[in-house]
Amino acid sequence: MQSRNTRQKEAIRTAFMTEGRPLSPEETLSYAQEQVEGISIATIYRNISSLVEERWLTPVSIPGESARYEIAGKGHHHHFRCNQCGKVFEMPGCSLNGKPKLPRGFRATSHEFFIFGVCSECK
Ligand SMILES: [Zn+2]
Ligand SMILES: [Zn+2]
């Protein structure tokens, strides 16, 4: 018989695996509540930070947005945020074609960008 703590953590992992996109703690809560009755936002925050420590989750920061989290260890990719429902989606791979023109003598080591728009459900 699994302890309540184990079941809570499992429910949180399942939420991320099932959704397959970055989730905010509030979104995680609504999925986890379907599996574990009475799970609280404090429990979600505690488990998310322990999953980040274990490197199972990684934070996704989007300018001007509260933090989202996604399963760690994925290759380089970018994110799409729907302006209507606020959901964040993963865009696999990198669509940054060609090299941006950098000032002479500069060398890029990484890049980041986000796409904002309307998802297919909200369209
Ligand atoms: Zn949407
Ligand atoms: Zn890229």
PDB file of C-alpha atoms and ligand atoms in Angstrom:
ATOM      1  CA  MET A   1       0.000   0.000   0.000  1.00  0.00           C
ATOM      2  CA  GLN A   2       1.483   3.291  -1.071  1.00  0.00           C
ATOM      3  CA  SER A   3       1.614   6.165   1.362  1.00  0.00           C
ATOM      4  CA  ARG A   4      -0.426   9.273   0.730  1.00  0.00           C
ATOM      5  CA  ASN A   5       2.778  11.202  -0.005  1.00  0.00           C
ATOM      6  CA  THR A   6       3.806   8.704  -2.660  1.00  0.00           C
ATOM      7  CA  ARG A   7       0.379   8.808  -4.253  1.00  0.00           C
ATOM      8  CA  GLN A   8       0.448  12.609  -4.305  1.00  0.00           C
ATOM      9  CA  LYS A   9       3.844  12.682  -5.978  1.00  0.00           C
ATOM     10  CA  GLU A  10       2.762  10.028  -8.481  1.00  0.00           C
ATOM     11  CA  ALA A  11      -0.334  12.049  -9.339  1.00  0.00           C
ATOM     12  CA  ILE A  12       1.850  15.088 -10.022  1.00  0.00           C
ATOM     13  CA  ARG A  13       4.218  13.118 -12.261  1.00  0.00           C
ATOM     14  CA  THR A  14       1.229  11.657 -14.094  1.00  0.00           C
ATOM     15  CA  ALA A  15      -0.169  15.137 -14.714  1.00  0.00           C
ATOM     16  CA  PHE A  16       3.038  16.158 -16.502  1.00  0.00           C
ATOM     17  CA  MET A  17       3.318  12.903 -18.432  1.00  0.00           C
ATOM     18  CA  THR A  18      -0.311  12.936 -19.528  1.00  0.00           C
ATOM     19  CA  GLU A  19      -0.462  16.584 -20.504  1.00  0.00           C
ATOM     20  CA  GLY A  20       2.872  16.565 -22.316  1.00  0.00           C
ATOM     21  CA  ARG A  21       3.249  20.319 -22.009  1.00  0.00           C
ATOM     22  CA  PRO A  22       4.579  22.761 -19.415  1.00  0.00           C
ATOM     23  CA  LEU A  23       2.207  23.191 -16.470  1.00  0.00           C
ATOM     24  CA  SER A  24       1.822  25.878 -13.840  1.00  0.00           C
ATOM     25  CA  PRO A  25       1.343  24.753 -10.238  1.00  0.00           C
ATOM     26  CA  GLU A  26      -2.351  25.702 -10.513  1.00  0.00           C
ATOM     27  CA  GLU A  27      -2.807  23.564 -13.632  1.00  0.00           C
ATOM     28  CA  THR A  28      -0.940  20.709 -11.956  1.00  0.00           C
ATOM     29  CA  LEU A  29      -3.318  21.007  -9.023  1.00  0.00           C
ATOM     30  CA  SER A  30      -6.415  20.634 -11.158  1.00  0.00           C
ATOM     31  CA  TYR A  31      -5.058  17.453 -12.792  1.00  0.00           C
ATOM     32  CA  ALA A  32      -3.742  15.974  -9.557  1.00  0.00           C
ATOM     33  CA  GLN A  33      -7.064  16.593  -7.809  1.00  0.00           C
ATOM     34  CA  GLU A  34      -8.708  14.166 -10.193  1.00  0.00           C
ATOM     35  CA  GLN A  35      -6.458  11.438  -8.825  1.00  0.00           C
ATOM     36  CA  VAL A  36      -5.883  12.300  -5.195  1.00  0.00           C
ATOM     37  CA  GLU A  37      -8.736  13.764  -3.263  1.00  0.00           C
ATOM     38  CA  GLY A  38      -8.026  16.846  -1.195  1.00  0.00           C
ATOM     39  CA  ILE A  39      -4.551  17.498  -2.548  1.00  0.00           C
ATOM     40  CA  SER A  40      -3.597  21.105  -1.773  1.00  0.00           C
ATOM     41  CA  ILE A  41      -1.660  23.794  -3.641  1.00  0.00           C
ATOM     42  CA  ALA A  42       0.962  23.722  -0.855  1.00  0.00           C
ATOM     43  CA  THR A  43       1.516  20.017  -1.565  1.00  0.00           C
ATOM     44  CA  ILE A  44       1.859  20.780  -5.269  1.00  0.00           C
ATOM     45  CA  TYR A  45       4.488  23.464  -4.616  1.00  0.00           C
ATOM     46  CA  ARG A  46       6.413  21.191  -2.243  1.00  0.00           C
ATOM     47  CA  ASN A  47       6.435  18.272  -4.661  1.00  0.00           C
ATOM     48  CA  ILE A  48       7.299  20.424  -7.655  1.00  0.00           C
ATOM     49  CA  SER A  49      10.354  21.790  -5.863  1.00  0.00           C
ATOM     50  CA  SER A  50      11.439  18.318  -4.842  1.00  0.00           C
ATOM     51  CA  LEU A  51      10.981  17.090  -8.438  1.00  0.00           C
ATOM     52  CA  VAL A  52      13.090  20.044  -9.611  1.00  0.00           C
ATOM     53  CA  GLU A  53      15.773  19.079  -7.078  1.00  0.00           C
ATOM     54  CA  GLU A  54      15.682  15.510  -8.366  1.00  0.00           C
ATOM     55  CA  ARG A  55      16.015  16.957 -11.878  1.00  0.00           C
ATOM     56  CA  TRP A  56      12.824  15.294 -12.981  1.00  0.00           C
ATOM     57  CA  LEU A  57      11.225  18.673 -13.642  1.00  0.00           C
ATOM     58  CA  THR A  58      12.764  21.876 -14.916  1.00  0.00           C
ATOM     59  CA  PRO A  59      11.352  25.420 -14.762  1.00  0.00           C
ATOM     60  CA  VAL A  60      10.237  27.097 -17.972  1.00  0.00           C
ATOM     61  CA  SER A  61      10.392  30.854 -17.700  1.00  0.00           C
ATOM     62  CA  ILE A  62       8.310  32.952 -20.004  1.00  0.00           C
ATOM     63  CA  PRO A  63       8.685  36.741 -19.903  1.00  0.00           C
ATOM     64  CA  GLY A  64       5.921  38.340 -17.874  1.00  0.00           C
ATOM     65  CA  GLU A  65       4.423  35.000 -16.863  1.00  0.00           C
ATOM     66  CA  SER A  66       4.352  32.923 -13.716  1.00  0.00           C
ATOM     67  CA  ALA A  67       6.654  29.906 -13.763  1.00  0.00           C
ATOM     68  CA  ARG A  68       5.721  26.744 -15.596  1.00  0.00           C
ATOM     69  CA  TYR A  69       7.473  23.425 -15.246  1.00  0.00           C
ATOM     70  CA  GLU A  70       8.183  20.630 -17.678  1.00  0.00           C
ATOM     71  CA  ILE A  71       9.796  17.213 -17.601  1.00  0.00           C
ATOM     72  CA  ALA A  72      13.570  17.672 -17.633  1.00  0.00           C
ATOM     73  CA  GLY A  73      16.083  16.246 -20.083  1.00  0.00           C
ATOM     74  CA  LYS A  74      14.419  17.126 -23.362  1.00  0.00           C
ATOM     75  CA  GLY A  75      16.494  18.407 -26.248  1.00  0.00           C
ATOM     76  CA  HIS A  76      16.607  22.021 -27.304  1.00  0.00           C
ATOM     77  CA  HIS A  77      13.106  23.291 -28.034  1.00  0.00           C
ATOM     78  CA  HIS A  78      10.846  26.330 -27.750  1.00  0.00           C
ATOM     79  CA  HIS A  79       7.436  27.200 -26.352  1.00  0.00           C
ATOM     80  CA  PHE A  80       4.159  28.598 -27.554  1.00  0.00           C
ATOM     81  CA  ARG A  81       1.794  30.438 -25.246  1.00  0.00           C
ATOM     82  CA  CYS A  82      -1.877  30.831 -26.073  1.00  0.00           C
ATOM     83  CA  ASN A  83      -3.072  34.366 -25.343  1.00  0.00           C
ATOM     84  CA  GLN A  84      -6.625  33.184 -24.759  1.00  0.00           C
ATOM     85  CA  CYS A  85      -6.417  30.144 -22.492  1.00  0.00           C
ATOM     86  CA  GLY A  86      -2.906  30.861 -21.172  1.00  0.00           C
ATOM     87  CA  LYS A  87      -1.720  27.306 -21.868  1.00  0.00           C
ATOM     88  CA  VAL A  88       1.908  26.813 -22.796  1.00  0.00           C
ATOM     89  CA  PHE A  89       2.813  24.218 -25.436  1.00  0.00           C
ATOM     90  CA  GLU A  90       6.083  22.673 -26.417  1.00  0.00           C
ATOM     91  CA  MET A  91       7.344  23.095 -29.961  1.00  0.00           C
ATOM     92  CA  PRO A  92       9.770  20.272 -30.631  1.00  0.00           C
ATOM     93  CA  GLY A  93      13.037  21.112 -32.322  1.00  0.00           C
ATOM     94  CA  CYS A  94      14.204  24.533 -33.333  1.00  0.00           C
ATOM     95  CA  SER A  95      12.714  26.571 -36.126  1.00  0.00           C
ATOM     96  CA  LEU A  96      15.295  29.314 -35.965  1.00  0.00           C
ATOM     97  CA  ASN A  97      16.527  29.012 -39.516  1.00  0.00           C
ATOM     98  CA  GLY A  98      19.706  30.671 -40.575  1.00  0.00           C
ATOM     99  CA  LYS A  99      21.975  32.633 -38.341  1.00  0.00           C
ATOM    100  CA  PRO A 100      20.985  36.053 -37.027  1.00  0.00           C
ATOM    101  CA  LYS A 101      23.477  38.702 -38.027  1.00  0.00           C
ATOM    102  CA  LEU A 102      25.680  39.420 -35.049  1.00  0.00           C
ATOM    103  CA  PRO A 103      27.989  42.391 -34.646  1.00  0.00           C
ATOM    104  CA  ARG A 104      31.503  41.763 -35.899  1.00  0.00           C
ATOM    105  CA  GLY A 105      33.522  39.640 -33.495  1.00  0.00           C
ATOM    106  CA  PHE A 106      30.450  38.459 -31.537  1.00  0.00           C
ATOM    107  CA  ARG A 107      29.705  34.803 -31.084  1.00  0.00           C
ATOM    108  CA  ALA A 108      26.304  33.403 -30.060  1.00  0.00           C
ATOM    109  CA  THR A 109      26.286  30.558 -27.546  1.00  0.00           C
ATOM    110  CA  SER A 110      22.543  30.098 -27.046  1.00  0.00           C
ATOM    111  CA  HIS A 111      19.205  31.698 -27.838  1.00  0.00           C
ATOM    112  CA  GLU A 112      15.707  31.822 -26.505  1.00  0.00           C
ATOM    113  CA  PHE A 113      12.406  32.793 -28.018  1.00  0.00           C
ATOM    114  CA  PHE A 114       8.711  32.317 -27.391  1.00  0.00           C
ATOM    115  CA  ILE A 115       5.807  32.351 -29.723  1.00  0.00           C
ATOM    116  CA  PHE A 116       2.589  33.957 -28.549  1.00  0.00           C
ATOM    117  CA  GLY A 117      -0.667  33.345 -30.325  1.00  0.00           C
ATOM    118  CA  VAL A 118      -3.918  31.402 -30.223  1.00  0.00           C
ATOM    119  CA  CYS A 119      -4.030  27.596 -29.885  1.00  0.00           C
ATOM    120  CA  SER A 120      -6.213  25.322 -32.022  1.00  0.00           C
ATOM    121  CA  GLU A 121      -8.758  24.867 -29.216  1.00  0.00           C
ATOM    122  CA  CYS A 122      -9.247  28.624 -28.807  1.00  0.00           C
ATOM    123  CA  LYS A 123      -9.144  29.563 -32.477  1.00  0.00           C
TER     124      LYS A 123
HETATM  125 ZN    ZN B   1      -5.833  28.337 -26.126  1.00  0.00          ZN
HETATM  126 ZN    ZN B   2      16.199  27.108 -30.822  1.00  0.00          ZN
END
